[in-house]
Coordinates of C-alpha atoms in Angstrom, one line a residue:
M1 CA 168.5 73.6 149.5
E2 CA 171.0 72.1 147.1
G3 CA 170.1 72.3 143.4
Y4 CA 170.9 73.5 140.0
R5 CA 169.7 76.5 138.0
L6 CA 166.8 75.9 135.6
S7 CA 167.8 75.7 132.0
P8 CA 166.6 78.6 129.8
Q9 CA 164.0 76.3 128.3
Q10 CA 162.7 75.3 131.8
K11 CA 162.7 79.0 132.9
R12 CA 160.5 79.9 129.9
L13 CA 158.1 77.0 130.5
W14 CA 157.9 78.0 134.2
L15 CA 157.0 81.6 133.3
L16 CA 154.4 80.4 130.7
Q17 CA 152.9 78.0 133.3
Q18 CA 152.6 80.8 135.8
A19 CA 150.9 83.1 133.2
G20 CA 148.4 80.3 132.4
P21 CA 148.1 77.8 135.2
G22 CA 145.3 76.0 133.4
D23 CA 147.4 75.4 130.3
R24 CA 148.8 72.0 129.4
Y25 CA 152.5 72.0 128.6
H26 CA 153.3 68.3 128.5
A27 CA 155.2 65.6 126.6
Q28 CA 153.6 62.2 125.7
A29 CA 154.7 59.1 123.8
D30 CA 152.4 56.2 122.7
V31 CA 154.2 52.9 121.9
D32 CA 152.8 49.7 120.4
I33 CA 154.5 46.6 121.8
A34 CA 154.3 43.1 120.4
T35 CA 156.1 40.8 122.8
F36 CA 157.1 42.3 126.2
G37 CA 155.1 42.0 129.4
T38 CA 154.3 44.0 132.5
A39 CA 157.3 42.9 134.6
E40 CA 159.9 43.4 131.7
V41 CA 158.6 46.9 131.0
G42 CA 158.5 47.8 134.7
V43 CA 162.1 46.8 135.2
A44 CA 163.2 48.7 132.1
L45 CA 161.3 51.9 133.3
D46 CA 163.1 51.7 136.7
R47 CA 166.4 51.3 134.9
L48 CA 165.6 54.2 132.7
S49 CA 164.7 56.5 135.6
R50 CA 168.0 55.7 137.3
R51 CA 170.0 56.3 134.1
H52 CA 168.5 59.8 133.3
E53 CA 168.5 62.3 136.1
A54 CA 165.9 64.4 134.3
L55 CA 163.3 61.7 135.1
R56 CA 163.9 62.1 138.8
T57 CA 164.3 65.8 139.0
V58 CA 161.7 68.0 140.7
L59 CA 161.5 71.8 140.8
R60 CA 161.6 73.5 144.3
S61 CA 161.9 77.1 145.3
P62 CA 164.1 78.2 148.1
P63 CA 162.4 80.5 150.6
G64 CA 161.9 84.0 149.2
V65 CA 162.9 82.9 145.6
D66 CA 160.4 83.0 142.7
I67 CA 162.3 80.9 140.2
P68 CA 162.8 77.3 141.5
L69 CA 165.9 75.1 141.3
Q70 CA 166.4 71.6 139.8
V71 CA 166.6 69.2 142.6
I72 CA 167.7 65.7 141.7
D73 CA 166.2 62.8 143.8
E74 CA 168.1 59.6 144.2
R75 CA 165.0 57.5 144.0
P76 CA 163.1 56.8 140.7
L77 CA 160.1 59.1 140.6
L78 CA 157.8 56.8 138.6
D79 CA 154.0 56.3 138.6
Y80 CA 153.5 52.9 136.8
A81 CA 150.0 51.6 136.2
H82 CA 148.7 48.5 134.3
H83 CA 145.4 48.2 132.5
D84 CA 143.8 45.0 131.2
L85 CA 142.0 45.8 127.9
S86 CA 142.5 42.3 126.4
H87 CA 138.8 41.4 126.6
F88 CA 137.7 44.6 124.8
G89 CA 136.7 44.7 121.1
A90 CA 138.9 46.8 118.7
S91 CA 136.6 49.9 118.8
E92 CA 136.2 49.7 122.6
W93 CA 139.8 49.4 123.5
T94 CA 140.8 52.1 121.0
A95 CA 138.2 54.5 122.6
T96 CA 139.3 53.6 126.1
W97 CA 143.0 54.1 125.3
A98 CA 142.3 57.5 123.6
M99 CA 140.4 58.6 126.8
L100 CA 143.3 57.5 129.0
R101 CA 145.8 59.5 126.8
S102 CA 143.6 62.6 127.2
Q103 CA 143.2 62.1 131.0
R104 CA 146.9 61.7 131.6
A105 CA 147.7 64.8 129.5
W106 CA 145.2 66.9 131.4
Q107 CA 146.1 65.6 134.8
P108 CA 148.3 68.2 136.6
F109 CA 151.8 67.4 137.7
D110 CA 153.2 68.3 141.2
L111 CA 156.5 69.7 139.9
A112 CA 157.8 70.1 143.5
A113 CA 157.1 66.6 144.7
G114 CA 156.7 64.3 141.7
P115 CA 156.4 61.7 140.3
L116 CA 157.0 63.4 137.0
L117 CA 157.0 60.3 134.8
R118 CA 153.7 58.5 134.3
A119 CA 153.8 55.2 132.6
D120 CA 150.6 53.2 131.6
L121 CA 150.9 49.8 130.1
A122 CA 147.7 48.2 128.6
A123 CA 147.3 44.6 127.6
L124 CA 145.4 44.4 124.3
P125 CA 143.6 41.6 122.5
G126 CA 145.9 39.2 120.6
G127 CA 148.8 39.5 123.0
R128 CA 149.9 43.0 122.1
S129 CA 150.4 45.9 124.5
R130 CA 150.4 49.7 124.4
L131 CA 152.7 51.8 126.6
L132 CA 151.9 55.5 127.3
L133 CA 154.6 57.8 128.7
T134 CA 153.5 61.2 130.0
L135 CA 155.8 63.9 131.4
P136 CA 155.7 67.7 132.0
A137 CA 157.3 69.6 129.2
V138 CA 160.0 70.9 131.6
C139 CA 161.3 67.3 131.7
A140 CA 161.3 66.2 128.1
D141 CA 161.0 67.4 124.5
T142 CA 159.9 65.4 121.5
A143 CA 163.5 64.2 120.7
S144 CA 163.7 63.0 124.4
L145 CA 160.5 60.9 123.8
H146 CA 162.2 59.2 120.9
V147 CA 165.3 58.6 123.0
L148 CA 163.2 57.1 125.9
A149 CA 161.2 54.8 123.6
G150 CA 164.4 53.5 121.9
E151 CA 166.2 52.9 125.1
L152 CA 163.2 51.1 126.6
H153 CA 163.0 48.8 123.6
R154 CA 166.7 47.9 123.8
S155 CA 166.5 47.4 127.5
C156 CA 163.5 45.0 127.2
A157 CA 165.0 43.2 124.3
E158 CA 168.6 42.9 125.4
G159 CA 168.6 43.5 129.2
P160 CA 171.2 45.5 131.0
E161 CA 174.7 45.6 129.6
P162 CA 177.1 43.4 131.6
D163 CA 179.4 46.3 132.5
G164 CA 176.5 48.7 133.2
P165 CA 175.1 51.4 130.9
D166 CA 177.3 53.6 128.8
E167 CA 177.8 57.1 130.1
V168 CA 175.0 59.6 129.3
L169 CA 175.1 63.4 129.4
Q170 CA 172.9 64.6 132.2
Y171 CA 170.5 67.5 131.8
A172 CA 171.6 69.6 134.7
D173 CA 175.1 69.7 133.2
I174 CA 173.7 70.7 129.9
A175 CA 171.7 73.5 131.6
E176 CA 174.9 75.0 133.1
W177 CA 176.7 74.8 129.8
Q178 CA 173.8 76.6 128.2
H179 CA 174.0 79.4 130.7
D180 CA 177.8 79.7 130.0
L181 CA 177.0 80.0 126.2
L182 CA 174.6 82.9 126.8
T183 CA 177.1 84.9 128.9
A184 CA 180.6 84.0 127.8
D185 CA 182.7 86.6 125.9
E186 CA 183.8 83.8 123.5
T187 CA 180.2 83.3 122.3
A188 CA 179.3 86.9 121.8
A189 CA 179.4 86.6 118.0
G190 CA 176.9 83.7 118.0
R191 CA 174.5 85.7 120.2
G192 CA 175.0 88.7 118.0
F193 CA 173.4 86.8 115.1
W194 CA 170.1 86.8 117.0
T195 CA 170.5 90.5 118.0
E196 CA 170.7 91.3 114.3
H197 CA 168.0 88.8 113.4
A198 CA 165.4 90.0 115.9
P199 CA 164.5 93.4 114.2
A200 CA 163.4 91.5 111.1
V201 CA 160.6 89.8 113.1
P202 CA 157.2 91.6 112.6
V203 CA 154.3 91.9 115.0
I204 CA 152.7 88.5 115.5
E205 CA 149.3 88.5 113.7
P206 CA 146.4 86.1 114.4
L207 CA 146.2 83.2 111.9
P208 CA 143.1 83.0 109.6
W209 CA 140.2 81.3 111.3
E210 CA 141.5 82.0 114.8
Q211 CA 138.8 82.6 117.4
P212 CA 139.2 84.9 120.4
A213 CA 140.4 83.1 123.5
A214 CA 141.5 83.9 127.0
V215 CA 144.9 85.5 127.1
G216 CA 147.5 82.7 127.0
A217 CA 144.9 79.9 126.8
F218 CA 146.6 76.8 125.5
R219 CA 144.7 73.5 125.0
P220 CA 146.8 71.4 122.6
A221 CA 145.4 68.6 120.4
A222 CA 146.7 66.7 117.4
A223 CA 145.4 65.5 114.0
P224 CA 147.4 63.1 111.8
L225 CA 148.0 64.4 108.3
R226 CA 148.0 61.4 106.0
L227 CA 149.8 61.5 102.7
E228 CA 149.5 59.0 100.0
A229 CA 152.6 56.9 99.4
D230 CA 153.2 58.2 95.9
L231 CA 153.0 61.8 97.2
A232 CA 155.6 61.1 100.0
G233 CA 157.8 59.4 97.4
Q234 CA 157.5 62.4 95.0
A235 CA 158.5 64.8 97.9
R236 CA 161.4 62.6 98.7
A237 CA 162.5 62.5 95.1
L238 CA 162.4 66.3 94.8
A239 CA 164.5 66.6 97.9
G240 CA 167.1 64.2 96.5
H241 CA 167.2 66.1 93.2
A242 CA 167.6 69.4 94.9
G243 CA 170.2 68.0 97.3
V244 CA 168.3 69.1 100.4
P245 CA 166.7 67.2 103.3
L246 CA 163.1 66.1 103.0
R247 CA 162.4 68.5 105.8
S248 CA 163.0 71.5 103.6
V249 CA 160.4 70.4 101.0
I250 CA 157.8 69.8 103.7
L251 CA 158.5 73.1 105.3
A252 CA 158.6 75.0 102.0
A253 CA 155.1 73.9 101.2
W254 CA 153.9 74.7 104.7
Q255 CA 155.1 78.3 104.7
L256 CA 154.0 78.8 101.1
L257 CA 150.4 77.9 102.0
F258 CA 150.3 80.8 104.5
K259 CA 152.2 83.2 102.3
R260 CA 149.5 82.5 99.6
I261 CA 146.7 83.0 102.1
S262 CA 148.1 86.2 103.6
G263 CA 149.8 87.7 100.5
D264 CA 152.6 88.8 102.8
D265 CA 155.7 87.6 104.7
V266 CA 155.0 84.9 107.2
L267 CA 156.6 84.5 110.6
L268 CA 157.0 80.9 111.8
A269 CA 158.6 79.3 114.8
L270 CA 161.1 76.7 113.7
V271 CA 161.3 74.2 116.5
A272 CA 165.0 73.1 116.7
A273 CA 166.1 70.1 118.6
N274 CA 169.1 72.2 119.9
R275 CA 171.4 69.2 120.1
P276 CA 174.3 70.5 118.0
H277 CA 176.9 68.1 119.5
D278 CA 176.9 64.3 119.1
D279 CA 177.0 63.6 122.8
M280 CA 173.7 65.5 123.3
A281 CA 171.8 63.2 120.9
G282 CA 171.0 60.7 123.6
A283 CA 170.2 63.2 126.4
V284 CA 166.8 63.5 128.0
G285 CA 165.4 66.9 129.0
A286 CA 163.8 70.1 127.6
L287 CA 166.4 71.1 125.0
A288 CA 164.3 72.1 122.0
Q289 CA 163.6 75.7 121.4
A290 CA 161.6 77.8 118.9
L291 CA 163.6 79.9 116.5
P292 CA 162.0 82.9 114.8
Y293 CA 161.9 82.2 111.1
L294 CA 160.7 84.8 108.6
A295 CA 159.5 83.5 105.3
R296 CA 159.7 86.3 102.8
Y297 CA 156.9 86.7 100.2
T298 CA 157.9 86.9 96.6
K299 CA 155.5 87.5 93.7
V300 CA 157.3 85.3 91.2
C301 CA 159.1 82.2 92.4
S302 CA 159.2 78.5 91.4
F303 CA 158.8 75.9 94.1
T304 CA 162.3 74.7 93.4
E305 CA 163.6 78.1 94.2
E306 CA 161.3 78.2 97.3
V307 CA 162.8 74.9 98.6
A308 CA 166.4 76.0 98.0
R309 CA 165.8 79.3 99.8
T310 CA 164.1 77.6 102.6
D311 CA 167.0 75.1 103.1
R312 CA 169.6 77.9 103.1
Q313 CA 167.6 79.9 105.7
V314 CA 167.0 76.9 108.0
Q315 CA 170.7 75.8 107.8
E316 CA 171.7 79.3 108.9
L317 CA 169.3 79.3 111.9
L318 CA 170.4 75.9 113.0
R319 CA 174.1 76.9 112.9
H320 CA 173.3 79.5 115.5
Q321 CA 170.6 77.7 117.5
E322 CA 172.6 77.1 120.7
F323 CA 173.2 80.9 121.1
R324 CA 169.5 81.8 121.1
D325 CA 168.2 82.9 124.5
V326 CA 164.9 81.1 124.6
T327 CA 163.5 83.4 127.3
A328 CA 163.7 86.4 124.9
P329 CA 159.9 86.3 123.9
G330 CA 158.9 86.6 127.5
K331 CA 155.5 85.1 128.2
G332 CA 154.2 85.3 124.7
P333 CA 154.6 82.9 121.7
V334 CA 157.5 83.3 119.2
S335 CA 154.8 82.9 116.6
R336 CA 151.3 81.4 116.3
L337 CA 152.5 79.2 113.4
A338 CA 155.2 76.6 113.8
F339 CA 157.1 73.7 112.2
E340 CA 159.0 70.9 113.9
W341 CA 161.1 68.1 112.3
V342 CA 162.3 65.3 114.6
D343 CA 165.4 63.1 114.1
S344 CA 164.2 59.5 114.5
R345 CA 167.6 57.8 114.8
H346 CA 166.7 56.3 118.1
A347 CA 163.5 54.7 117.0
A348 CA 163.2 50.9 117.1
R349 CA 163.7 49.3 113.7
D350 CA 161.8 46.0 114.1
G351 CA 158.1 45.0 114.3
T352 CA 158.2 44.3 118.1
W353 CA 158.2 48.0 119.1
R354 CA 156.5 50.9 117.2
L355 CA 156.3 54.5 118.3
V356 CA 152.8 55.4 117.4
A357 CA 152.9 59.1 118.4
A358 CA 155.3 61.4 120.3
A359 CA 154.9 65.1 120.9
A360 CA 156.0 67.7 123.4
H361 CA 153.8 70.8 123.8
A362 CA 156.2 73.4 125.1
E363 CA 155.2 76.5 123.2
P364 CA 151.7 78.1 122.9
F365 CA 151.4 77.7 119.2
S366 CA 148.1 78.0 117.4
L367 CA 149.1 75.6 114.6
C368 CA 152.2 73.5 114.2
L369 CA 153.1 71.0 111.5
A370 CA 155.4 68.2 112.9
G371 CA 157.2 65.7 110.8
T372 CA 159.6 62.7 111.1
E373 CA 160.8 60.0 108.8
T374 CA 161.3 56.4 110.2
S375 CA 162.5 53.5 108.1
G376 CA 161.6 55.4 104.9
K377 CA 158.1 56.3 106.1
L378 CA 157.0 59.9 106.4
A379 CA 154.7 60.8 109.2
L380 CA 153.1 64.3 109.5
T381 CA 150.9 65.6 112.3
V382 CA 149.1 68.9 112.7
H383 CA 149.1 70.1 116.4
Y384 CA 146.7 72.9 117.2
N385 CA 145.4 74.9 120.1
T386 CA 141.7 74.0 120.6
A387 CA 141.2 77.3 122.5
V388 CA 141.4 79.2 119.2
L389 CA 140.9 76.7 116.4
A390 CA 138.2 74.1 115.7
E391 CA 138.8 70.6 114.4
D392 CA 137.0 71.2 111.1
Q393 CA 139.1 74.3 110.5
V394 CA 142.3 72.3 111.1
G395 CA 141.0 69.7 108.7
L396 CA 140.5 72.3 106.0
V397 CA 144.1 73.6 106.5
A398 CA 145.4 70.1 106.2
E399 CA 143.5 69.4 103.0
M400 CA 144.8 72.7 101.5
Y401 CA 148.3 71.9 102.5
T402 CA 148.1 68.4 101.0
S403 CA 146.8 69.7 97.7
L404 CA 149.4 72.4 97.5
L405 CA 152.2 70.0 98.3
A406 CA 151.0 67.5 95.7
A407 CA 150.8 70.3 93.0
A408 CA 154.3 71.6 94.0
V409 CA 156.2 68.3 93.8
Q410 CA 154.5 67.4 90.5
E411 CA 155.4 70.8 88.9
P412 CA 158.3 72.1 90.9
S413 CA 159.3 74.6 88.2
A414 CA 155.9 76.2 88.1
D415 CA 155.3 79.6 89.6
C416 CA 154.3 79.2 93.3
A417 CA 151.4 81.7 92.8
R418 CA 149.8 79.5 90.2
L419 CA 149.9 76.2 92.2
P420 CA 146.4 75.2 93.2
M421 CA 145.6 75.0 96.9
A422 CA 142.6 72.7 96.3
R423 CA 142.1 69.4 94.7
R424 CA 140.6 69.2 91.3
P425 CA 137.8 66.6 91.1
M426 CA 138.8 64.0 88.5
R427 CA 136.9 61.6 86.3
R428 CA 138.2 58.1 86.1
G429 CA 139.4 58.9 82.6
G430 CA 141.6 61.7 84.0
G431 CA 139.7 64.9 82.9
A432 CA 138.4 67.5 85.2
A433 CA 134.8 66.8 86.3
A434 CA 132.0 69.3 86.5
A435 CA 130.9 70.5 89.9
P436 CA 128.5 68.0 91.5
A437 CA 124.9 68.9 91.6
P438 CA 123.7 70.4 94.9
T439 CA 121.7 68.3 97.3
V440 CA 119.0 69.5 99.6
R441 CA 120.3 69.4 103.2
G442 CA 119.7 71.3 106.4
V443 CA 121.7 74.5 107.0
P444 CA 125.1 73.4 108.5
P445 CA 126.1 75.1 111.8
R446 CA 128.9 77.1 110.1
C447 CA 129.5 80.6 109.0
V448 CA 129.1 81.6 105.3
H449 CA 132.8 82.3 104.8
E450 CA 133.7 78.8 106.2
I451 CA 131.3 77.2 103.7
V452 CA 132.8 79.1 100.8
A453 CA 136.3 78.0 102.0
E454 CA 135.2 74.4 102.0
Q455 CA 133.7 74.8 98.5
A456 CA 137.1 76.2 97.4
I457 CA 138.5 72.9 98.3
R458 CA 135.8 70.7 96.9
V459 CA 135.0 72.5 93.7
P460 CA 137.6 75.2 93.2
H461 CA 136.8 76.0 89.6
A462 CA 133.0 76.1 90.0
T463 CA 131.4 79.5 89.6
A464 CA 130.7 81.2 92.9
V465 CA 129.9 84.8 92.1
V466 CA 128.1 86.2 89.0
A467 CA 127.7 90.0 88.8
E468 CA 127.6 92.7 86.1
D469 CA 131.3 93.5 86.6
G470 CA 132.5 89.9 86.3
T471 CA 132.5 86.3 87.7
L472 CA 134.7 84.6 90.3
S473 CA 135.2 80.9 91.0
Y474 CA 135.1 79.6 94.6
R475 CA 138.9 79.5 94.7
E476 CA 139.3 83.1 93.4
V477 CA 136.7 84.6 95.7
N478 CA 138.2 82.7 98.7
E479 CA 141.8 83.7 98.0
R480 CA 140.8 87.4 97.5
A481 CA 138.8 87.3 100.7
D482 CA 141.7 85.8 102.5
G483 CA 144.0 88.6 101.3
L484 CA 141.5 91.3 102.3
A485 CA 141.1 89.7 105.8
C486 CA 144.9 89.8 106.2
Q487 CA 144.9 93.5 105.4
L488 CA 142.1 94.2 107.8
R489 CA 143.8 92.3 110.7
R490 CA 146.9 94.4 110.1
L491 CA 144.8 97.5 110.5
G492 CA 143.6 96.2 113.9
V493 CA 140.3 94.5 113.0
R494 CA 139.5 91.9 115.6
P495 CA 136.3 89.9 116.4
E496 CA 133.3 92.3 116.5
T497 CA 135.2 95.3 115.2
P498 CA 132.8 97.3 113.0
V499 CA 134.0 97.7 109.4
G500 CA 132.2 99.8 106.8
L501 CA 131.4 98.2 103.4
L502 CA 130.5 100.6 100.6
A503 CA 129.9 98.8 97.3
A504 CA 127.1 98.2 94.8
R505 CA 126.0 94.6 94.0
S506 CA 129.2 93.5 92.5
V507 CA 132.2 91.1 92.8
N508 CA 133.8 93.6 95.2
F509 CA 130.8 93.5 97.5
V510 CA 131.0 89.7 97.9
V511 CA 134.8 89.8 98.4
G512 CA 134.4 92.7 100.9
L513 CA 131.7 90.9 102.9
L514 CA 133.6 87.6 103.1
G515 CA 136.9 89.3 103.9
I516 CA 135.4 91.2 106.8
M517 CA 133.8 88.0 108.1
K518 CA 137.1 86.1 107.8
A519 CA 138.9 88.9 109.8
G520 CA 136.2 88.5 112.5
G521 CA 134.8 91.9 112.0
A522 CA 131.2 93.1 112.0
Y523 CA 130.3 94.5 108.6
L524 CA 128.3 97.7 108.3
P525 CA 126.7 97.9 104.8
L526 CA 126.5 101.4 103.3
D527 CA 124.2 102.1 100.4
P528 CA 126.1 104.0 97.7
A529 CA 123.0 105.9 96.9
L530 CA 122.9 107.5 100.4
P531 CA 124.2 111.1 100.7
A532 CA 127.8 111.3 101.8
E533 CA 126.9 113.0 105.1
R534 CA 124.6 110.1 106.0
Q535 CA 127.3 107.6 105.2
A536 CA 129.8 109.5 107.3
G537 CA 127.3 109.6 110.2
L538 CA 126.7 105.9 110.1
L539 CA 130.4 105.3 110.2
R540 CA 130.8 107.6 113.2
S541 CA 127.8 106.2 115.2
A542 CA 129.1 102.6 114.6
G543 CA 132.6 103.4 115.6
A544 CA 133.9 102.0 112.3
G545 CA 137.5 103.1 111.7
V546 CA 138.0 101.1 108.5
L547 CA 136.0 101.3 105.3
V548 CA 136.1 98.7 102.5
A549 CA 135.2 100.4 99.3
D550 CA 136.3 101.2 95.7
P551 CA 138.3 104.4 96.0
A552 CA 136.5 105.8 93.0
V553 CA 133.2 105.6 94.8
V554 CA 134.4 107.6 97.8
A555 CA 136.8 110.0 95.9
S556 CA 134.6 113.0 96.6
R557 CA 133.0 111.8 99.8
R558 CA 133.9 112.2 103.5
C559 CA 135.2 109.2 105.4
D560 CA 135.6 111.1 108.6
G561 CA 139.0 109.6 109.3
A562 CA 138.2 106.0 108.4
V563 CA 141.0 104.1 106.8
L564 CA 140.1 103.1 103.2
V565 CA 140.8 99.6 102.0
D566 CA 140.3 98.7 98.3
P567 CA 138.9 95.1 97.9
R568 CA 140.3 95.0 94.3
C569 CA 143.8 94.9 95.8
A570 CA 143.1 91.8 98.0
V571 CA 144.8 89.3 95.7

């Protein structure tokens, strides 16, 4: 069998797919079209398949070999379908199109036989059309989707060039070049950067709100994150004043959100396009890779300083991106938290062709913020794994991020620790409004700690806890509980892990209770009035290896080996 070695990115995806055969690693682009018809788009798709070998490449294994080869077919491997939705109402065609997008994403690909490019063109009311491109992630990354959409537009609008298409760098050639980079003596220094960088990467911890899932389960979904025009403009202005790309401002706020929640360093996966040379910009294939990015926690730091430090670190990682062996993480994720910024230079610039959405899901992230800027418009999307995160939880994260970004760009010199992560309700006159009066409703199907987190967004300064030893607002109790949950997860607390809670009716009791719930643990309340021997026996019988308590309360008591965690330090 004649073929080419898989690229490092393809090999990693192959291994991930074998570990979780039910997972959905795919790439999909949704394009709104104003003027072109079925025949024109069909001809352009055929031309595109002939131009890029990656679109007619299948993966086949020689006898006795586990890892397949890239085998390039001479024929276009294209599945092209047309759908007439022109007689549907707006809500009806929108729902039908969303269902088709989901069906195409979940429909398995035959990587050994093809076709590996699915194209669906739908005629809509008013003469417009929508085009959906779906591929396996081994064939295209997000940047490739932008390239394909741009080339399709030019082909439909201008037709083929008289002298044939300009030369394009083919993916199989890039794959061989990548293998050389990872083995040649001349590139040892570049690879050495990652050898030195790797020890700084901590153990990957679950994100807050994550639910237990089957090992490797990956079911991606997306939620647009809408920013008001003035907020996007303020972020752009801050980037210009700091002399950094807009990407650095957006990323700085994203990492700051999770550093504030955890009170610790945060490991992210920085999804790099991995196209360091100009002739790679127009290539199609799985080139992107996730770079480990460690955002250090600092107690005192302005957002301006955070942005500058973020930009320096990102630039350093990108300078070495081509020397990173993407197969290094094995079958696990680089991180559960990720960030991706896509260059939109290939996007169409007129109103006849608009890229509505484009994303490649090639890494099993739990949560990823993706951004791009096209014609001065900032677009952000939160991608998440539905196997571990619910839609309402992602909505809460998005609202917290938007609030933090707004506060940061308005007061970039302020201490990051003091920037609010929740909107302050405002009167029309501009002053802070009082908390709205409660209304009588049925009990929502959510946990108590989730309701408190929502209240921290809606009414952050409203009083949540009143006790003899003090009071806490919703924002204060939620942030302290988040910090405690992070400590507990680092100690190995997982869903249903028993955790002792020893406290009187106090602020610490509420913080301890919520923190244990946020970590997923099962709390074991211990009455401080009980004899020490009885408390120790309850801990033993429940198998509780962690005890949340004020150290002064247990100074003279036996904990029988339980690790003591002070809720007062969870800030």
